[in-house]
Coordinates of C-alpha atoms in Angstrom, one line a residue:
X1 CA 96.1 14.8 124.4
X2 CA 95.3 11.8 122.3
X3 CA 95.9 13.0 118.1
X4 CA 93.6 12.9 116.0
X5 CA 93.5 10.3 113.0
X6 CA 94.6 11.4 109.9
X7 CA 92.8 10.8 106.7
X8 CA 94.8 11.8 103.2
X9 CA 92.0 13.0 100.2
X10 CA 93.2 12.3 97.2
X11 CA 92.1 14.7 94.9
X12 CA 90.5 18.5 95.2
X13 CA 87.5 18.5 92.7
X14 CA 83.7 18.7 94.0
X15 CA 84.1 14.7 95.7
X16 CA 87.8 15.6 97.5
X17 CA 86.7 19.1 98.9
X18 CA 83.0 18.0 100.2
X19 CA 85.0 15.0 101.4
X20 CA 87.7 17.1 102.8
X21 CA 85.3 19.6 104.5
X22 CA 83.1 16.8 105.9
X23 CA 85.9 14.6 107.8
X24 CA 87.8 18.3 109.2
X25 CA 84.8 19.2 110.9
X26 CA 84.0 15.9 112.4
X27 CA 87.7 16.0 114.5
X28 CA 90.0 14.5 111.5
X29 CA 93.2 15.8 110.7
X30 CA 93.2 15.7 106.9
X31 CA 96.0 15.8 104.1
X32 CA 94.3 17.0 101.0
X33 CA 97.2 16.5 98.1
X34 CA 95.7 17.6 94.5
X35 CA 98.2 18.0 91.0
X36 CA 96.7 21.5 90.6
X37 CA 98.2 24.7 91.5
X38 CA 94.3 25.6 93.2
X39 CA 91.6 23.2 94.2
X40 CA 88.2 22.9 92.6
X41 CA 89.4 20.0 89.6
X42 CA 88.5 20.4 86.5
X43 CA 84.6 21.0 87.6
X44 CA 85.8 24.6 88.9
X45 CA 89.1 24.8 87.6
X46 CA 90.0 28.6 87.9
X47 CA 92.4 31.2 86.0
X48 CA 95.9 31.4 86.8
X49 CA 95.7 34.6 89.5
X50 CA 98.4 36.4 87.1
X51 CA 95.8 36.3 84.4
X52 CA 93.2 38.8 86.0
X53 CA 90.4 37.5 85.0
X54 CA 87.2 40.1 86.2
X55 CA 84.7 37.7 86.4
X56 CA 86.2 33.8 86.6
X57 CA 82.2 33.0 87.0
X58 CA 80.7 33.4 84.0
X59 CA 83.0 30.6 82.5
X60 CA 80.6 28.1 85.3
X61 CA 77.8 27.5 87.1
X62 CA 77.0 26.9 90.6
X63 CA 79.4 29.5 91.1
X64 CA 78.2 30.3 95.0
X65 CA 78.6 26.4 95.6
X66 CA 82.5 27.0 94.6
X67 CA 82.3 30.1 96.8
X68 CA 81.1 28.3 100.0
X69 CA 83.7 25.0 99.4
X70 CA 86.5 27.4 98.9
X71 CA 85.6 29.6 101.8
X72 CA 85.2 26.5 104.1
X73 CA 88.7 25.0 103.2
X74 CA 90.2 28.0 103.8
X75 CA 89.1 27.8 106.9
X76 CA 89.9 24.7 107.9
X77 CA 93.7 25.4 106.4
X78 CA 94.0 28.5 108.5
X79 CA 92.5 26.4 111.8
X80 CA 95.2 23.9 110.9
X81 CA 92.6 21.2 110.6
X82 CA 93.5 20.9 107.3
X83 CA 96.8 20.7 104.7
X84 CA 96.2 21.2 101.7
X85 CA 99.3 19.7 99.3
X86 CA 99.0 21.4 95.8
X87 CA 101.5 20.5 92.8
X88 CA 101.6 17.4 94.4
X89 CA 100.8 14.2 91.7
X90 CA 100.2 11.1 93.4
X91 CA 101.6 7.7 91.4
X92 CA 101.2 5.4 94.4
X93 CA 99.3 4.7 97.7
X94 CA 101.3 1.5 100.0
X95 CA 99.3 0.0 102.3
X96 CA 101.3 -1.5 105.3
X97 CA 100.7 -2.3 109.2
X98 CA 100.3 0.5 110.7
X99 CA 98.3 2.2 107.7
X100 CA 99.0 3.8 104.4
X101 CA 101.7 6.0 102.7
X102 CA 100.9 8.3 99.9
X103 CA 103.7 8.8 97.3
X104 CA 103.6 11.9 95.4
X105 CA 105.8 13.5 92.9
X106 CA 105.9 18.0 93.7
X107 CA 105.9 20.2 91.0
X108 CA 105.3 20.8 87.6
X109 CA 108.6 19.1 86.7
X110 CA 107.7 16.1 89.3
X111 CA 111.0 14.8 89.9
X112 CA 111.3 16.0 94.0
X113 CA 109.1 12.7 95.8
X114 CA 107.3 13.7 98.7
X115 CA 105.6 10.6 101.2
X116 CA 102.4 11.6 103.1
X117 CA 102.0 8.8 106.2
X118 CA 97.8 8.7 107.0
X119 CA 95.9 6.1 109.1
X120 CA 93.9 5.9 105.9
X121 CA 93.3 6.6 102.9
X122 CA 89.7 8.6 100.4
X123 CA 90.3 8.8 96.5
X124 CA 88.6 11.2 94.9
X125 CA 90.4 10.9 91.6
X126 CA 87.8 11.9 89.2
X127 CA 87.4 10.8 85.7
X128 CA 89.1 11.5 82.1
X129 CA 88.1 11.7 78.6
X130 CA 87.0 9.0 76.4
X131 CA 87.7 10.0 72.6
X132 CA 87.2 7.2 70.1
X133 CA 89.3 7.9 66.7
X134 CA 88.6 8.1 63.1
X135 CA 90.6 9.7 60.4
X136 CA 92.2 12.9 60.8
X137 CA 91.9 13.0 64.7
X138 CA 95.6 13.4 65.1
X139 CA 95.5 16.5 63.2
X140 CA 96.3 19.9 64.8
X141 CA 93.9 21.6 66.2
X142 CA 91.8 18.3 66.6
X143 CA 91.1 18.1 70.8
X144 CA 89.4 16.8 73.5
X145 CA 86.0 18.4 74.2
X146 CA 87.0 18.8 78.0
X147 CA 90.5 20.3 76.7
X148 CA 88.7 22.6 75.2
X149 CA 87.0 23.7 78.4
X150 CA 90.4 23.4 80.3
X151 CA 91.9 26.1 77.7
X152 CA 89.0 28.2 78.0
X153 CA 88.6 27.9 81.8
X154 CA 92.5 27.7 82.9
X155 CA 93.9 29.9 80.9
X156 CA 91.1 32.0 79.1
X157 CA 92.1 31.1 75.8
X158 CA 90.7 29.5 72.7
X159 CA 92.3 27.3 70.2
X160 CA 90.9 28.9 67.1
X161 CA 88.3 31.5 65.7
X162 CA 86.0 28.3 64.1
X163 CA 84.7 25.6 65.8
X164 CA 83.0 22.3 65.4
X165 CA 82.0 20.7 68.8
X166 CA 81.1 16.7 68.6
X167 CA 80.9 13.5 69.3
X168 CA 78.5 12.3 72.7
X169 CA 77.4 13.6 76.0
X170 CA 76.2 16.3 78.5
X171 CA 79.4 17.7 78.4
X172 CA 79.5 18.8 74.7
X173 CA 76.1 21.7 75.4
X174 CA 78.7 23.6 78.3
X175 CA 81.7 23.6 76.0
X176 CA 79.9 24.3 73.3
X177 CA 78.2 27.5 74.9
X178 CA 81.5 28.4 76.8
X179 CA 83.5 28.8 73.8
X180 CA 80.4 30.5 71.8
X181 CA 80.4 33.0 74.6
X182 CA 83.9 33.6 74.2
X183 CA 84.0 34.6 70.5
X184 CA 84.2 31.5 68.8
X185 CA 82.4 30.7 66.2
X186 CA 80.6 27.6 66.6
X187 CA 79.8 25.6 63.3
X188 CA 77.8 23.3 64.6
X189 CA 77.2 20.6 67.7
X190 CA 77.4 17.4 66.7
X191 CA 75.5 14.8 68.6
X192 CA 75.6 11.2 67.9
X193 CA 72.7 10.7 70.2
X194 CA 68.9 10.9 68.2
X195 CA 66.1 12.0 69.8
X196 CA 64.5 8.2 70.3
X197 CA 67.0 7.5 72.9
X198 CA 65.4 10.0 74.8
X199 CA 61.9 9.0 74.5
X200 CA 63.5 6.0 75.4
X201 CA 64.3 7.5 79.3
X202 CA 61.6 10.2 79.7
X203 CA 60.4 8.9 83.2
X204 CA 64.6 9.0 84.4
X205 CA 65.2 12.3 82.9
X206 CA 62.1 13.9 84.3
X207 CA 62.6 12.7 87.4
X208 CA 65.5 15.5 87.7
X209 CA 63.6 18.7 86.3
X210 CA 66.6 20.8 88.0
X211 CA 68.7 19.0 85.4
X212 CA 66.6 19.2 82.1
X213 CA 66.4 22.6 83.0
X214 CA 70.3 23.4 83.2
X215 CA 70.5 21.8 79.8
X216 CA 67.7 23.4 78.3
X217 CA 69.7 26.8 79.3
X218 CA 72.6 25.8 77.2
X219 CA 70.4 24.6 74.7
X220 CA 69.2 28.3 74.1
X221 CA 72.4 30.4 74.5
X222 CA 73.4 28.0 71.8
X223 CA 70.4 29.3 69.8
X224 CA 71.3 32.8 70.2
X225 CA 74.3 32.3 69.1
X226 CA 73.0 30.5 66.2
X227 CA 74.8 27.0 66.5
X228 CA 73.8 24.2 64.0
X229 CA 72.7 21.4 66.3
X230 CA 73.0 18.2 64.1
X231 CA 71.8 15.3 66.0
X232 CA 71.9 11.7 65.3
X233 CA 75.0 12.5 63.5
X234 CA 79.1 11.9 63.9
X235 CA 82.2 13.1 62.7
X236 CA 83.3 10.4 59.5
X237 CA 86.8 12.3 58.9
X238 CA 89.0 15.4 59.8
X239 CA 90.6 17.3 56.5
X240 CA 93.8 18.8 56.9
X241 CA 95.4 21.8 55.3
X242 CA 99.3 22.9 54.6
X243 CA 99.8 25.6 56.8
X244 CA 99.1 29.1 54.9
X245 CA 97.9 26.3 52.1
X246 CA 93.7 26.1 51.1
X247 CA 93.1 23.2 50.0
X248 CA 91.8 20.8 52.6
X249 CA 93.2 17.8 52.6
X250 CA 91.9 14.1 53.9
X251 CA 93.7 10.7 55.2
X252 CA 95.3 10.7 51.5
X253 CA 96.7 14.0 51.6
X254 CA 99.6 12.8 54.0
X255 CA 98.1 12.7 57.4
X256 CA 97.8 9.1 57.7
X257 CA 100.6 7.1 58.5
X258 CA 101.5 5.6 55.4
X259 CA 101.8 8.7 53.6
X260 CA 104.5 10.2 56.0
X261 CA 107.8 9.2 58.5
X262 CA 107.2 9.1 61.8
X263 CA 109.0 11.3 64.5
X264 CA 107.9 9.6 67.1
X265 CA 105.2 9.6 70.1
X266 CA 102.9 12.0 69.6
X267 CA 104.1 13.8 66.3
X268 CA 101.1 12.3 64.5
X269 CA 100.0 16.1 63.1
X270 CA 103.5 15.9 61.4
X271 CA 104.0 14.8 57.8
X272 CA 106.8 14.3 55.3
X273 CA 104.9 14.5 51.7
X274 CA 106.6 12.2 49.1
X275 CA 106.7 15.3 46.3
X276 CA 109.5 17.5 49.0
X277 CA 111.6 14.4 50.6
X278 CA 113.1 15.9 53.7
X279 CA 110.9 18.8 53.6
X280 CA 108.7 19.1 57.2
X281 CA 105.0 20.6 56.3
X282 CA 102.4 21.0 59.5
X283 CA 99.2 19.8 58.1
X284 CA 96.6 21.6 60.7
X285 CA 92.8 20.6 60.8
X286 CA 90.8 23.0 57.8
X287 CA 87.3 21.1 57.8
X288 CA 85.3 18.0 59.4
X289 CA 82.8 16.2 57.1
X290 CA 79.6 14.8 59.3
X291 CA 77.2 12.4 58.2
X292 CA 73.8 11.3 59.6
X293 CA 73.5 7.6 61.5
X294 CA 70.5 5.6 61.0
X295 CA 68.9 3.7 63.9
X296 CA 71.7 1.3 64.2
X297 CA 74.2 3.1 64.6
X298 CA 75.6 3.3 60.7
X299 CA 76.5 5.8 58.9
X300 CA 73.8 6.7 55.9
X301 CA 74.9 7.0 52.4
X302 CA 74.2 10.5 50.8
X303 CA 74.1 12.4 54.0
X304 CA 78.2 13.8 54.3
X305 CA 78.4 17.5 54.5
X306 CA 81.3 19.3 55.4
X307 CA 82.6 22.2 57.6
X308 CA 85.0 24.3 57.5
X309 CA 86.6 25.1 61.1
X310 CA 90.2 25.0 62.8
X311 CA 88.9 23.2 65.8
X312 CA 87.4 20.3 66.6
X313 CA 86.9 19.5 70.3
X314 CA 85.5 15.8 70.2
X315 CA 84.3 13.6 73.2
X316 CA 82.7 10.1 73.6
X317 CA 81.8 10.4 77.5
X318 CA 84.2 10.0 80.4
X319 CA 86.1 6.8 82.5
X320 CA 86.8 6.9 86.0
X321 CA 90.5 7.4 87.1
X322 CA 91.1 3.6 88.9
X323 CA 94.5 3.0 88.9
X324 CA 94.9 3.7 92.8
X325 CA 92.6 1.9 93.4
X326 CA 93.4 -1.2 91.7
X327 CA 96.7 -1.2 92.6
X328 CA 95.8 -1.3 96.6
X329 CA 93.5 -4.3 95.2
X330 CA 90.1 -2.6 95.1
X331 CA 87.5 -4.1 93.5
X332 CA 86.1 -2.7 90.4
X333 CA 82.3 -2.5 89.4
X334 CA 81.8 -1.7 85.7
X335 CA 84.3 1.1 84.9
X336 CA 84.4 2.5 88.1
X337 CA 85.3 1.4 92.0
X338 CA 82.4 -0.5 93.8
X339 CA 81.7 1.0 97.2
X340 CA 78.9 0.4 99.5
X341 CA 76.5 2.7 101.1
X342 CA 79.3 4.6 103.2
X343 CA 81.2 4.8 100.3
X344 CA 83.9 2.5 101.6
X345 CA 85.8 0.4 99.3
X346 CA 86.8 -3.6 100.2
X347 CA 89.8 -2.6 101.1
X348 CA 89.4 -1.8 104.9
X349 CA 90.9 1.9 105.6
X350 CA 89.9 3.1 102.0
X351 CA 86.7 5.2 101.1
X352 CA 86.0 6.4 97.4
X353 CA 83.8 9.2 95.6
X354 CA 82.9 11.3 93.0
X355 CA 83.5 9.8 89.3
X356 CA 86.4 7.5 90.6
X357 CA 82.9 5.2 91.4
X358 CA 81.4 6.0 88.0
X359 CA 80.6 9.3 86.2
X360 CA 78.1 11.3 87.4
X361 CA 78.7 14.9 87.7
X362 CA 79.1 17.5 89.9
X363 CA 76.4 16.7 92.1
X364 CA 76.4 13.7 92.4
X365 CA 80.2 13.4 93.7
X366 CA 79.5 15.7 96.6
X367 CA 76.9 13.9 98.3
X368 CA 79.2 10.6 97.8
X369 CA 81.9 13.0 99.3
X370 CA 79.8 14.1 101.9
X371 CA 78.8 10.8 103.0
X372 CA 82.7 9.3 102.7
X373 CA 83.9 12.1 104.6
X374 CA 81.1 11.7 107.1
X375 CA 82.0 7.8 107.5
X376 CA 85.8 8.0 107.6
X377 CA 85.4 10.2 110.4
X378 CA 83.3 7.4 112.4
X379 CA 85.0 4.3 111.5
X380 CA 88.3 6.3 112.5
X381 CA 86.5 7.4 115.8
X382 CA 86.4 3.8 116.5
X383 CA 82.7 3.9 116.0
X384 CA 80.0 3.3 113.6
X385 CA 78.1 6.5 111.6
X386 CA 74.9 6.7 111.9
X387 CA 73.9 7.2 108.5
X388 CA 70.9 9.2 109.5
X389 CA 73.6 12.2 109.6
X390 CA 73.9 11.6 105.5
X391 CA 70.2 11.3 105.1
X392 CA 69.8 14.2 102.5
X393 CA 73.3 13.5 100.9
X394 CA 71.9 9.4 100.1
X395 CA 68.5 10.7 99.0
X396 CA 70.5 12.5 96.5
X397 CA 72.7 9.9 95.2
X398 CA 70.2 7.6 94.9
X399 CA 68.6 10.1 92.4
X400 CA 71.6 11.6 90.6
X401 CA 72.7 7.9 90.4
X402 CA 69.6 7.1 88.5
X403 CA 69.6 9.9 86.4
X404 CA 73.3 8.9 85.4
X405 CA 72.2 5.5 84.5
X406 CA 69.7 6.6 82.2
X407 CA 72.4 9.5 80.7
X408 CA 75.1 6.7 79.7
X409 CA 72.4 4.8 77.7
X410 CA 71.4 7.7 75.9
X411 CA 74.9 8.8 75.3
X412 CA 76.2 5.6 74.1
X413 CA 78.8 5.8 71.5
X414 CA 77.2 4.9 68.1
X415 CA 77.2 0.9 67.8
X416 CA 79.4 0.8 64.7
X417 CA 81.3 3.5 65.0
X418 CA 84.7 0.9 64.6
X419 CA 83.5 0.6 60.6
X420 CA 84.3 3.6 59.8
X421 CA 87.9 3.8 61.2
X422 CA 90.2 3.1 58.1
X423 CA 93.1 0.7 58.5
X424 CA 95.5 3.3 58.1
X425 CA 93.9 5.3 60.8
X426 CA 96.3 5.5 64.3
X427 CA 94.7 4.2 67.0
X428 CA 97.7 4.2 69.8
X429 CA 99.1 7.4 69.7
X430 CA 101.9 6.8 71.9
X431 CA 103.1 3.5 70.0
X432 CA 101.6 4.7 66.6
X433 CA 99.7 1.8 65.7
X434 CA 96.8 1.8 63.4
X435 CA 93.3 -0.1 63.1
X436 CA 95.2 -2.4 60.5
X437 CA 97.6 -3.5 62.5
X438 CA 94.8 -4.0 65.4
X439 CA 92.8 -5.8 63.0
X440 CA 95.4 -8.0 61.3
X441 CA 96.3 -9.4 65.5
X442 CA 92.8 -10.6 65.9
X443 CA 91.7 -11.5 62.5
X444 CA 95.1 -13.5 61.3
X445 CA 96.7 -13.9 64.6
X446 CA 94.1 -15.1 67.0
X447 CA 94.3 -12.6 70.1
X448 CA 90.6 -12.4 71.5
X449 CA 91.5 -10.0 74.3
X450 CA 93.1 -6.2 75.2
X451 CA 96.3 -7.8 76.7
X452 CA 96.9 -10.1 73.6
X453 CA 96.8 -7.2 70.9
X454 CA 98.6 -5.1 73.7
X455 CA 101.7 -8.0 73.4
X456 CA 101.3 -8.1 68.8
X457 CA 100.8 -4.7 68.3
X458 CA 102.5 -2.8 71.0
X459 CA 99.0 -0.5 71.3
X460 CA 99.3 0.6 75.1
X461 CA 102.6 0.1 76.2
X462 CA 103.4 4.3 75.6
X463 CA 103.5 6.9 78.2
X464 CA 99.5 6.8 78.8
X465 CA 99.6 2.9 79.2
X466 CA 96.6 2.5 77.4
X467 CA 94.7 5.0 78.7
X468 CA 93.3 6.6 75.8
X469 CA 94.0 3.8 73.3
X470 CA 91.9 0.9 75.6
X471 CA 88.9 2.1 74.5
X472 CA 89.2 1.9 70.8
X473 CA 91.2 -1.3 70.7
X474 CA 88.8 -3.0 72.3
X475 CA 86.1 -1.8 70.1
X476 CA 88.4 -2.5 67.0
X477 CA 89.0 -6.1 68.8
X478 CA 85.6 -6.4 69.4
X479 CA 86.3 -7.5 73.0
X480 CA 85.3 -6.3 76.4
X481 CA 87.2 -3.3 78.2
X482 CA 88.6 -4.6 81.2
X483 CA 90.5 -3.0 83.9
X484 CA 94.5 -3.1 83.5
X485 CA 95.9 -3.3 86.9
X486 CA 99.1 -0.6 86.5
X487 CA 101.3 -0.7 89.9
X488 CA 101.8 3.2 89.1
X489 CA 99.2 5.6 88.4
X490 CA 101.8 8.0 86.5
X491 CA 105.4 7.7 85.1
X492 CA 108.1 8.0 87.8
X493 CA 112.0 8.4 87.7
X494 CA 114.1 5.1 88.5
X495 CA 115.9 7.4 91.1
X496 CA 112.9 7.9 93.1
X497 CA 111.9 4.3 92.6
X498 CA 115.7 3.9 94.1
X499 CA 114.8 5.3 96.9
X500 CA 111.7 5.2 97.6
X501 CA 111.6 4.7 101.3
X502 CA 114.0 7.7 102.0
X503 CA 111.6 10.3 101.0
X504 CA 110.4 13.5 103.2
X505 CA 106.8 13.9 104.2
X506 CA 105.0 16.2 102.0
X507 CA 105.6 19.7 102.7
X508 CA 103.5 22.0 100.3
X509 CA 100.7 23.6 101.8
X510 CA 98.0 26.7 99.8

């Protein structure tokens, strides 16, 4: 009996399971490899099982949706349709004659390299964080809005007792209301966005009533839990405090760079005051102060308050993961992969969904797994889909993908936000190098692009490899945000570069 062709998903959030679950049951053998210990991503990441937890569903929603993916790849696992790789983090996909090889690093220590051979190849990588700085942001207890969610959700914790939620997005209403619900206090929600560049969308927006609705939920278990909702306003700076100390203290008060000797990479929440030379003191975050933006984009005069709080989780909207994607050559639209109506990239053998093609939520990445899933299983059938199979799942994308459009124009980061970013302010964590320094390459040594402040200031050449930092420097540069092609998606050892073409096919299965 002939075998079936195998396609390897590349990542288990909403996109990699309705992708998995679509190919299995149209005769695919399918390698699903994910980094997390469960599927689900970040979407419907889920408790450790030693934690307990009595009711893992009131931290989401669309809890019966997880319920019916989870129950189908089981399924398909236990009918061996299926192998599902978990713990397994993926730096590399080779394309060769006789298909592709996936290269994966197991474990939480990822050192042991695993290879996973498939006649092709579906990445459902998802997206990450976009955080844009300004002072204090290194600070303790400073994180990302979706770490914040990842705490709460993974682990059931919470980072402090008083919080300040900001920056732009849908995403800041659920984390906001999660971490209310779990006993935090919530200072306030603070929304860049003002209410014109809604009035701006009304026809997109209403055209998805299901999805006013959802937000119009959190909007009022915020209101019962009495949450400030400042909109039209940002975060100017982050104060912080000697530990056990009371006095909140700003970029001056020896959290900015010049005031303190480095440790290296990410010890930015570290400072040496001058008064105690050789004395270590952990300044951790004590207060945020806000101001209002005017229509442009500026901060007004007069309008700074501030709040007290030990957390800050900040967010300026969400990039897609691309990096395996450009490194097999894919062509990029925007931020995200371009794909065309079966979700297939121009690579021949590769399909994409979910936010890897641009950020759209939940939804919307499991109809464009649904229809990827559906297509792969065609094309490596030998035949074309019919894509009147998908009909449903495109009338939905077409919608959600609308709806998306109109979100990021409303959620755009305020215009100016670079003016208010200090020179002394680190903007590449990983290489600590600030908005001067940034400045000072394009202003007095002529770069004009990302890669020529990259090579002057050494800004994206840590461990993230730009990353986090692209976005800022760009905006400090004022130049575009283009792609950087990385031939790995994640740091690897140099003995499993050594060998590379020696290692076992993956073996990890749920």
């Amino acid at each position: 009996m002939t075998e079936r062709p195998h396609l390897a998903v590349i990542g288990a959030g909403p996109a990699g399971l309705a992708a998995t679950l679509a190919a299995a049951a149209h005769r695919l053998r399918v390698t699903l490899l994910d980094s997390a210990a469960q599927a689900g991503g970040q979407f419907y990441r889920q408790p450790a099982d030693g934690l307990r937890a009595r009711r893992p569903q009131a931290l989401h929603h669309q809890w019966r949706t997880w319920e019916r993916l989870r129950d189908a790849l089981d399924a398909h696992v236990k009918a061996g349709h299926v192998r599902h790789l978990t713990d397994h983090h993926v730096w590399c996909v080779e394309r060769g004659a006789d298909g592709f090889t996936v290269h994966a690093l197991l474990g939480p220590e990822q050192e042991e390299p695993v290879s996973v051979p498939a006649d092709a190849v579906l990445l459902a990588t998802g997206g990450y964080e976009k955080v844009l700085p300004f002072p204090g942001w290194t600070l303790p207890g400073v994180l990302t809005a979706g770490g914040a969610q990842a705490m709460l959700k993974g682990t059931l914790a919470v980072s402090g007792r008083t919080a300040v939620v900001a920056g732009t997005g849908p995403l800041l209403l659920p984390v906001a209301a999660g971490l209310a619900a779990a006993g935090v206090k919530v200072a306030a929600l603070v929304e860049s966005a003002g209410p014109r560049a809604f009035l701006r969308r009304t026809g997109a927006l209403a055209a998805q009533p299901g999805k006013l609705a959802e937000g119009a939920g959190y909007a009022a278990r915020l209101a019962r839990h009495r949450v400030r909702l400042l909109g039209q306003h940002t975060v100017v700076e982050a104060h912080g405090a000697e530990r056990g100390g009371s006095e909140p203290q700003g970029r001056t008060g020896g959290e900015g760079p010049s005031a303190r000797r480095p440790e290296g990479p990410g010890t930015a929440g570290l400072s040496t005051p001058a008064a105690a030379p050789g004395r270590r003191t952990t300044h951790m975050l004590a207060a945020v102060t806000v101001a209002a933006l005017d229509a442009e984009g500026r901060v007004r005069p007069g309008t700074q308050r501030r709040i007290p709080c030990d957390t800050l989780a900040v967010g300026h909207g969400m990039l897609a993961h691309t990096d395996l994607a450009e490194s097999l050559g894919c062509r990029l639209e925007g931020t995200g992969v371009r794909v065309d109506d079966e979700q297939r990239t121009d690579v021949p053998g590769v399909w994409a969904a979910g936010e890897t093609t641009g950020i759209g939520g939940a939804a919307l990445a499991l109809a464009e797994g649904r229809i990827a899933g559906r297509s792969a299983a065609a094309r490596l059938h030998g035949h074309a889909p019919d894509p009147r199979t998908w009909a449903a799942a495109a009338k939905t994308r077409t919608r959600l993908r609308a709806f998306s459009a109109a979100l990021d124009a409303v959620y755009a980061p305020p215009a100016h936000w670079a003016e208010q970013i200090t020179d002394d302010t680190v903007v590449c964590r990983c290489e600590e190098v600030t908005a001067g320094a940034v400045r000072e390459a394009v202003g007095e040594l002529g770069a004009g692009d990302l890669r020529t402040v990259k090579l002057f200031t050494r800004a994206g050449m840590g461990w993230c490899q730009g990353r986090v930092c692209a976005p800022a420097v760009a905006g400090l540069a004022g130049c575009e945000l283009t792609p950087s092609r990385r031939p790995l998606a994640r740091p690897v050892p140099l003995g499993v570069l050594a060998h590379q073409h020696t290692h076992p096919t993956g073996k990890g299965s749920s």
